[in-house]
Short mmCIF file of C-alpha atoms in Angstrom, two decimals:
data_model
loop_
_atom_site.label_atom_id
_atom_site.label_comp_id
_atom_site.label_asym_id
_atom_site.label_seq_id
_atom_site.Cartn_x
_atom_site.Cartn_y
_atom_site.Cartn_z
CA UNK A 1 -6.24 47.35 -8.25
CA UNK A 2 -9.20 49.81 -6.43
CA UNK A 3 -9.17 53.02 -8.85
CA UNK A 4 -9.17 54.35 -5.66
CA UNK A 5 -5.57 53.23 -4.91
CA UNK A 6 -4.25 54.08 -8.14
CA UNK A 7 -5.35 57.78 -7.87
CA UNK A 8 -3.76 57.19 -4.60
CA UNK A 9 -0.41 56.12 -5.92
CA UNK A 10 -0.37 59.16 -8.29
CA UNK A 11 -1.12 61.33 -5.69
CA UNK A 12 0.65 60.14 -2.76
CA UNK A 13 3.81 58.51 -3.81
CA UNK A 14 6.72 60.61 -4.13
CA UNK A 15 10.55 60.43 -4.17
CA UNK A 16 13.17 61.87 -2.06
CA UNK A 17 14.21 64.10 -4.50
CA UNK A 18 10.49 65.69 -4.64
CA UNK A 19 11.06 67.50 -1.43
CA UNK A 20 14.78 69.65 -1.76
CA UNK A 21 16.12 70.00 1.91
CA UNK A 22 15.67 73.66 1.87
CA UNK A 23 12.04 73.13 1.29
CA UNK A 24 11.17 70.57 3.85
CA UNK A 25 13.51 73.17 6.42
CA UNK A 26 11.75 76.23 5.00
CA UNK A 27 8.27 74.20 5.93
CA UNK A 28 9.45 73.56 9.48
CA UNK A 29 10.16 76.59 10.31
CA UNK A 30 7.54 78.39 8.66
CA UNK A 31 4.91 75.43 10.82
CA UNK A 32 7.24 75.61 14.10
CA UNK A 33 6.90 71.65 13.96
CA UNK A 34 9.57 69.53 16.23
CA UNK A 35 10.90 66.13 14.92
CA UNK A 36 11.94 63.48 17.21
CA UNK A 37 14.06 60.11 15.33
CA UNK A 38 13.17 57.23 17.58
CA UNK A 39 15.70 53.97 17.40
CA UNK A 40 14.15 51.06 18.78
CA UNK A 41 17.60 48.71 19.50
CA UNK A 42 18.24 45.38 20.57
CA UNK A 43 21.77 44.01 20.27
CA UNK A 44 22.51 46.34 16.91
CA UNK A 45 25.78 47.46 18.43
CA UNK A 46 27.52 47.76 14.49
CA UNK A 47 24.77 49.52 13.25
CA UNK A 48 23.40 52.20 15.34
CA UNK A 49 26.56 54.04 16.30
CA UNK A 50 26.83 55.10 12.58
CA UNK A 51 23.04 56.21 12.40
CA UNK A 52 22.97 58.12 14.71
CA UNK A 53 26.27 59.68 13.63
CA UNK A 54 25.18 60.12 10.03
CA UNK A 55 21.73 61.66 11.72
CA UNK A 56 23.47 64.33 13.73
CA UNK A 57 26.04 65.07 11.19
CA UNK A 58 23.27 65.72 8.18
CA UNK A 59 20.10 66.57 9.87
CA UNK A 60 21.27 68.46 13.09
CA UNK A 61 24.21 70.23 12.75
CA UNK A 62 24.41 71.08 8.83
CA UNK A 63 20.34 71.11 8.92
CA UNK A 64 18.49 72.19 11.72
CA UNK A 65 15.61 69.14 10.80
CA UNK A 66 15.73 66.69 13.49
CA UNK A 67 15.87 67.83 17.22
CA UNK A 68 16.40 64.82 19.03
CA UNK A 69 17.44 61.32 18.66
CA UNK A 70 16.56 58.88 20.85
CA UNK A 71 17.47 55.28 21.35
CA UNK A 72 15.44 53.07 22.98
CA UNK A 73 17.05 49.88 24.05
CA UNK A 74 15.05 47.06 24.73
CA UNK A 75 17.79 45.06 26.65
CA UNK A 76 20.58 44.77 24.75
CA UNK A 77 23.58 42.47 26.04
CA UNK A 78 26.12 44.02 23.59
CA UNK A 79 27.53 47.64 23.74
CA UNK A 80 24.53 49.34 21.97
CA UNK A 81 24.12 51.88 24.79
CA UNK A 82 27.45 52.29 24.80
CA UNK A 83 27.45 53.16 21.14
CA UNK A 84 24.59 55.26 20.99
CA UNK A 85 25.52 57.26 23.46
CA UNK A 86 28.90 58.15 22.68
CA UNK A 87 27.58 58.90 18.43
CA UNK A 88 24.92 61.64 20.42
CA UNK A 89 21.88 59.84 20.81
CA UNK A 90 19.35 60.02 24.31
CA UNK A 91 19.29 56.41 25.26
CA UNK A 92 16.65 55.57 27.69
CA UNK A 93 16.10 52.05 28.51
CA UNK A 94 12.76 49.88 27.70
CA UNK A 95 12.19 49.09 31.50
CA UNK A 96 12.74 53.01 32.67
CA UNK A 97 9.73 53.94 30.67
CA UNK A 98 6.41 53.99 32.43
CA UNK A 99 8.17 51.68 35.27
CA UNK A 100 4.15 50.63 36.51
CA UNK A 101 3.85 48.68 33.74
CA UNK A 102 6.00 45.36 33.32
CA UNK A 103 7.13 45.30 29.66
CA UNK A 104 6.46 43.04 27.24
CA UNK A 105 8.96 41.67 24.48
CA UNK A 106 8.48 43.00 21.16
CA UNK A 107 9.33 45.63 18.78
CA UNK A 108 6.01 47.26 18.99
CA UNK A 109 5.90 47.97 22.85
CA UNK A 110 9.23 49.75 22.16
CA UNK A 111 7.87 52.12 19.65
CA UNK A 112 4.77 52.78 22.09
CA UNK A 113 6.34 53.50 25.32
CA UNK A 114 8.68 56.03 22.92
CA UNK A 115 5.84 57.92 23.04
CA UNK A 116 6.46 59.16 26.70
CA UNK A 117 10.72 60.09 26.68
CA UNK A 118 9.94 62.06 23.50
CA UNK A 119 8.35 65.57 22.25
CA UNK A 120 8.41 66.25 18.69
CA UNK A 121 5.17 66.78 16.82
CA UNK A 122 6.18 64.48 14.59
CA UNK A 123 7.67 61.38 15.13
CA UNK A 124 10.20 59.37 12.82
CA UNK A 125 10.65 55.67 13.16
CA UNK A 126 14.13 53.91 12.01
CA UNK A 127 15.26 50.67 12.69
CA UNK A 128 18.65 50.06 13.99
CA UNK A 129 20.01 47.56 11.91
CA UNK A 130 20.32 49.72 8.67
CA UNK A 131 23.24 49.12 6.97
CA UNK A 132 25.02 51.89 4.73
CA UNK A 133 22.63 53.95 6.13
CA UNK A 134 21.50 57.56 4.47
CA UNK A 135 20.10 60.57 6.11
CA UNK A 136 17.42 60.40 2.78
CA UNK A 137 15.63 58.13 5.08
CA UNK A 138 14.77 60.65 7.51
CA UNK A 139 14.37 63.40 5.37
CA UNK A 140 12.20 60.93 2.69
CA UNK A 141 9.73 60.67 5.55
CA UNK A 142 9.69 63.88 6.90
CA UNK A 143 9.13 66.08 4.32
CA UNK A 144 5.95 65.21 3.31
CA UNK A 145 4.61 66.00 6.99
CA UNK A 146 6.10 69.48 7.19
CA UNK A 147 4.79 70.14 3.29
CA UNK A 148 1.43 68.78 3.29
CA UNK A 149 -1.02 69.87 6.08
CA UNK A 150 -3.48 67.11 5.59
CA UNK A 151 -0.93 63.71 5.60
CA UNK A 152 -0.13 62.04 8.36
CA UNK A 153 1.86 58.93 8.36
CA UNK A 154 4.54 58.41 5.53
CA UNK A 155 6.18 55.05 5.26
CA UNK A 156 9.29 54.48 3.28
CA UNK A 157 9.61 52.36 0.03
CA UNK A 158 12.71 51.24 -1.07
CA UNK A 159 14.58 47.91 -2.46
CA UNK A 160 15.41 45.34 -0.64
CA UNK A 161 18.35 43.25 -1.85
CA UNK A 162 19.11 39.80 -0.77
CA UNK A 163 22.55 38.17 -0.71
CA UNK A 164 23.15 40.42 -3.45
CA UNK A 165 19.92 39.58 -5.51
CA UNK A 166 17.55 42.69 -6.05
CA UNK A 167 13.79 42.86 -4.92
CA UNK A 168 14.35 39.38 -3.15
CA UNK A 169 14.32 40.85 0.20
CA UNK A 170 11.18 41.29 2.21
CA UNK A 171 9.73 37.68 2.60
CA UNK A 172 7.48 38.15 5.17
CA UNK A 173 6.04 41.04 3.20
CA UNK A 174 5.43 39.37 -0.04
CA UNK A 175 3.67 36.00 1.33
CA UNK A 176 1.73 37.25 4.47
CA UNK A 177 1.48 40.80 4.53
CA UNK A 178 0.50 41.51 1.31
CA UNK A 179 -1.71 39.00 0.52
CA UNK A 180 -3.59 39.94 3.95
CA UNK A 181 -3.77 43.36 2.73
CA UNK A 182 -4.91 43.21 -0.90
CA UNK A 183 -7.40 40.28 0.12
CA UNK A 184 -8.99 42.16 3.45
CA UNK A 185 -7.68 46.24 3.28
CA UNK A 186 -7.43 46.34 -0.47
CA UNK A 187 -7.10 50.26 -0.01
CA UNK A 188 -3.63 49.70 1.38
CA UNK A 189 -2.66 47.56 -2.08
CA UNK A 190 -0.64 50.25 -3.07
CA UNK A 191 1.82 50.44 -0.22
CA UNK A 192 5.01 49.04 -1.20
CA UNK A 193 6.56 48.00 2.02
CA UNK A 194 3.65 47.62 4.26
CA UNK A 195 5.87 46.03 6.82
CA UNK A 196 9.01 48.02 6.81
CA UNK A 197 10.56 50.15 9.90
CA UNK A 198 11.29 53.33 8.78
CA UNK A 199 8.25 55.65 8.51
CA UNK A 200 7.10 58.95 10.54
CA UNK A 201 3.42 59.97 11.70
CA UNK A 202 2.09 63.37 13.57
CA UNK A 203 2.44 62.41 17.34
CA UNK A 204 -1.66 63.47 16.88
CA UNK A 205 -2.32 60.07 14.91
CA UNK A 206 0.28 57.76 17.22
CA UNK A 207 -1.17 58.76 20.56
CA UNK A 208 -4.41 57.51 19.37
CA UNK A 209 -3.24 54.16 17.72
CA UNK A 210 -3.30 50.94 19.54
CA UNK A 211 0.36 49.28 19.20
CA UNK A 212 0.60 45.73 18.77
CA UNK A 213 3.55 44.85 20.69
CA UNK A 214 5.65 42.85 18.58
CA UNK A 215 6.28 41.90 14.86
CA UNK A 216 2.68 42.93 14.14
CA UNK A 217 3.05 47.01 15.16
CA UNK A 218 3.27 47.56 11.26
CA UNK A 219 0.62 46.07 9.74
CA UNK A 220 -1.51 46.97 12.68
CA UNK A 221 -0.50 50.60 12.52
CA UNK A 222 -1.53 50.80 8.54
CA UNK A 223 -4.79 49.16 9.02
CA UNK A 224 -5.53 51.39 12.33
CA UNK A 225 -4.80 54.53 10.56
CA UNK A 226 -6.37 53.66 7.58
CA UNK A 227 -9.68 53.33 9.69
CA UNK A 228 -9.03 56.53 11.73
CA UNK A 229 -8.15 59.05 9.04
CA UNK A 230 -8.59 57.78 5.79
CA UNK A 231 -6.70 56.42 2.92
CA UNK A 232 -5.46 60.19 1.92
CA UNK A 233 -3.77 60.99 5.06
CA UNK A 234 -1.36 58.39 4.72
CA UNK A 235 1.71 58.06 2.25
CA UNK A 236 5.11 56.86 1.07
CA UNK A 237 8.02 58.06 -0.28
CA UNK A 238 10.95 56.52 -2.37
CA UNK A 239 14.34 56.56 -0.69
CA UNK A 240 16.45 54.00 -2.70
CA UNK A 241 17.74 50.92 -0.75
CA UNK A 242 17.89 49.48 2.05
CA UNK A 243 20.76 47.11 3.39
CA UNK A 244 20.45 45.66 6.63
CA UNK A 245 20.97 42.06 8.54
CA UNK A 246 18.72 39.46 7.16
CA UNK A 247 16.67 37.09 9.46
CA UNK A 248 16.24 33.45 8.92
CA UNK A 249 13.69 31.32 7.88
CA UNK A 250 12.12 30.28 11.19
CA UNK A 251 12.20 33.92 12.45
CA UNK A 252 10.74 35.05 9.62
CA UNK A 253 7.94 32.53 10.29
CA UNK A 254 7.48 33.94 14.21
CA UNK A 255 7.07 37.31 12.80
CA UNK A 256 4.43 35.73 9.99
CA UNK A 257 2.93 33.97 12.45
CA UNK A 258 2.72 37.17 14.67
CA UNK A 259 1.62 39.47 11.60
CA UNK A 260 -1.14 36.87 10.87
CA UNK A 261 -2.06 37.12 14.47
CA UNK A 262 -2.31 41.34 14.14
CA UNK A 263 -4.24 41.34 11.36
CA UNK A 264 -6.58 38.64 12.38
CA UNK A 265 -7.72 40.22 15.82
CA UNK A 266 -9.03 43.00 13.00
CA UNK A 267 -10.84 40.98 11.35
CA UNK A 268 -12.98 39.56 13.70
CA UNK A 269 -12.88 40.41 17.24
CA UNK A 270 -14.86 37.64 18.28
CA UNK A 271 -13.53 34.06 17.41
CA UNK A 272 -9.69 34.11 17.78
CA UNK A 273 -7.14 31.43 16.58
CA UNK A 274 -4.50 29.47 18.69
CA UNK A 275 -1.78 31.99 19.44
CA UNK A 276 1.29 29.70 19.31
CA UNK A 277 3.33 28.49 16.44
CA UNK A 278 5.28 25.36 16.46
CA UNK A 279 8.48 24.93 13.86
CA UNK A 280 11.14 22.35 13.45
CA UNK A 281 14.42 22.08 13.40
CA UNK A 282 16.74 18.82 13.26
CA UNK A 283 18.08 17.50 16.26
CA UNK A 284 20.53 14.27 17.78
CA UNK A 285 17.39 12.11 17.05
CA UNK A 286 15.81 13.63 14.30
CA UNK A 287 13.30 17.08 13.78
CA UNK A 288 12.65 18.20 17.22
CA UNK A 289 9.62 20.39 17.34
CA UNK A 290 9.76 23.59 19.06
CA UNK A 291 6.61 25.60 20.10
CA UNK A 292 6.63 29.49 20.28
CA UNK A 293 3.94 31.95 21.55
CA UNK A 294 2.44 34.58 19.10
CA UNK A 295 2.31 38.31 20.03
CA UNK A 296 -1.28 38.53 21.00
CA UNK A 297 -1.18 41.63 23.55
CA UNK A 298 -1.85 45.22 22.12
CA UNK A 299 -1.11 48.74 23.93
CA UNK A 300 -4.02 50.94 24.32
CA UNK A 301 -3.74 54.33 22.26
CA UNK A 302 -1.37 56.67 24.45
CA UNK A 303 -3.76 59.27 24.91
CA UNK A 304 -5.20 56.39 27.38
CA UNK A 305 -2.05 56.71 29.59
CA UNK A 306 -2.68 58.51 32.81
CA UNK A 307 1.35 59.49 32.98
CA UNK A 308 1.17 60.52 29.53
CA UNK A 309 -1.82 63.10 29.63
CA UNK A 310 -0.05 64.50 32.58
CA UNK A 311 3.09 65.02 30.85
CA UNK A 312 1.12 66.72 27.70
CA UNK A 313 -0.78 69.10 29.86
CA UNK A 314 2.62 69.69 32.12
#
C-alpha cells in the first residue's frame, strides 16, 4: 500500500462514534449548512417506508440534522410512492425531473437529476433497499462535512454479511472494483467499500462531477473526485453493518460489466471496448445465451445544466 494511503487511512477514517450528535448539530448550526437525504427507489416498497420513518423520527424531529428527504423513484410498479410518501418523504418522479431530457435507465442518472428537486449544501446518498436500517448511516456521513472544512465526499464502510456469513457480501467490489482501483487509482486502495450507496458530498463537488448513469456512478464518482480535489478531501466513516437484498450472480455480472465499462472510459478515452455483455442461462434446449447492453452514457457535471444554473441564481 502507497504510504500515501496509509497516512490517509489514519487520517481520514473514522467511526460513528467519533462525531457525538451534539457535535455534528453544534457544527451545523454554527456553519448554517442544509442537508438534503436523497433515496434513489425502484420497486423497494418493504424497505423505504421504514427509512424514511427512522430518518424523520432521529434526524428531524429529535435532531434538527437533516432538512429534507427526498425519494426519487425511477419507475417503480409496486407501492414505493405510496410508501414514501405516507413515512414523510418528497417523492418526485425520475421522468418529472428536467422533462427535456428523455431519461436513461440506471441508478446513476437518478442520483444526477436529484441534483435539481433538491437544496441542501450537502447532499447524502442512501440506497433504498437497507434493511434494519440505522439513522448512524446518515449521521456517519454527515458529520465529517459539517466538522471538517476541507473534506468533501465521505463514503460509508461497513460489513456486509451474506446469507448469514460475515465479510462475504460485496462481490462485485472485491473482484472488479477493487482490483481496478489498486491496479489503476492506487490512491483510492484504502477505501473500503468503493462501490457502496450510502455516502454524502458538498453539492460544490457533485455539480461539477460527471455521473455515469448506471451501476458505474460509484466508481466513477471516486475516481472523478479524486482527480478534482485530491485524495484529502475525500473520506469514510465506519457505521457497522449493512443488511439489505442481495442480487444474483448474473446481475452482479451486468453491474461488473458496467463498472468495468466506467472505469475503462478513464483510462483511455480513445480506444473503447464492446459495450455489451452476453451471459447464459439454461433453457428447454440447453444454455440459451442472452446479450445485454453496458451503461456507456455519462451526465455532464450539473453546473452544465442550463435549468440548473437558473435555479441556483433564482
Amino acid at each position: 500500500m502507497l504510504e500515501e494511503v496509509e497516512r490517509w487511512l489514519a487520517t481520514r477514517s473514522w467511526s460513528v462514534t467519533d462525531r457525538p450528535l451534539h457535535k455534528i448539530l453544534a457544527a451545523k448550526q454554527r456553519t448554517g449548512q442544509s442537508v438534503s437525504v436523497v433515496l434513489p427507489a425502484l420497486n423497494e416498497e418493504e424497505t423505504v417506508g421504514d427509512i424514511v420513518a427512522v430518518i424523520r423520527r432521529d434526524l428531524m424531529r429529535r435532531a434538527p440534522l437533516v432538512d429534507e428527504i427526498v425519494v426519487v423513484d425511477s419507475g417503480s410498479t409496486d407501492r414505493t410512492s405510496e410508501v414514501a410518501a405516507a413515512a414523510g418523504a418528497q417523492v418526485v418522479h425520475r421522468d418529472a425531473i428536467l422533462p427535456r431530457l428523455p431519461a436513461a435507465p440506471g441508478k446513476g442518472e437518478v442520483l444526477w437529476r436529484s441534483l435539481l428537486v433538491t437544496g441542501g449544501d450537502i447532499v447524502c446518498f442512501v440506497d433504498a433497499d437497507l434493511r434494519e436500517f440505522s439513522s448512524d448511516f446518515v449521521t456517519g456521513i454527515v458529520g465529517p462535512l459539517l466538522t471538517e472544512p476541507d473534506v468533501d465526499l465521505v463514503k460509508a464502510m461497513y460489513d456486509r454479511p451474506l446469507a448469514g456469513a460475515a465479510g462475504q457480501g460485496g462481490r462485485v467490489t472485491e473482484l472488479m472494483a477493487r482490483p481496478l482501483l489498486n491496479l489503476h487509482w492506487p490512491q483510492l486502495a484504502g477505501f473500503v467499500q468503493p462501490l457502496g450507496g450510502e455516502y454524502a458530498a458538498r453539492r460544490s463537488l457533485l455539480e461539477r462531477l460527471p455521473f455515469p448513469v448506471g451501476y458505474g456512478v460509484e466508481l466513477g464518482m471516486l475516481v472523478d473526485a479524486l482527480h478534482l480535489v485530491g485524495l484529502d478531501a475525500l473520506a469514510q466513516v465506519d457505521v457497522g453493518v449493512r443488511r439489505h437484498r442481495h442480487q444474483d450472480g448474473q446481475a452482479l455480472g451486468r453491474m461488473a460489466a458496467a463498472i468495468y465499462r466506467t472505469a475503462q472510459l478513464r483510462l483511455a478515452r480513445g480506444h473503447l471496448v464492446r459495450p455489451s455483455l452476453t451471459q447464459f442461462e439454461r433453457g428447454e434446449h440447453g444454455f440459451e445465451p442472452h446479450t445485454y447492453p453496458v451503461d456507456t452514457e455519462e451526465r455532464p457535471p450539473m453546473v452544465q445544466i442550463t435549468e440548473y444554473t437558473t435555479r441556483r441564481v433564482a
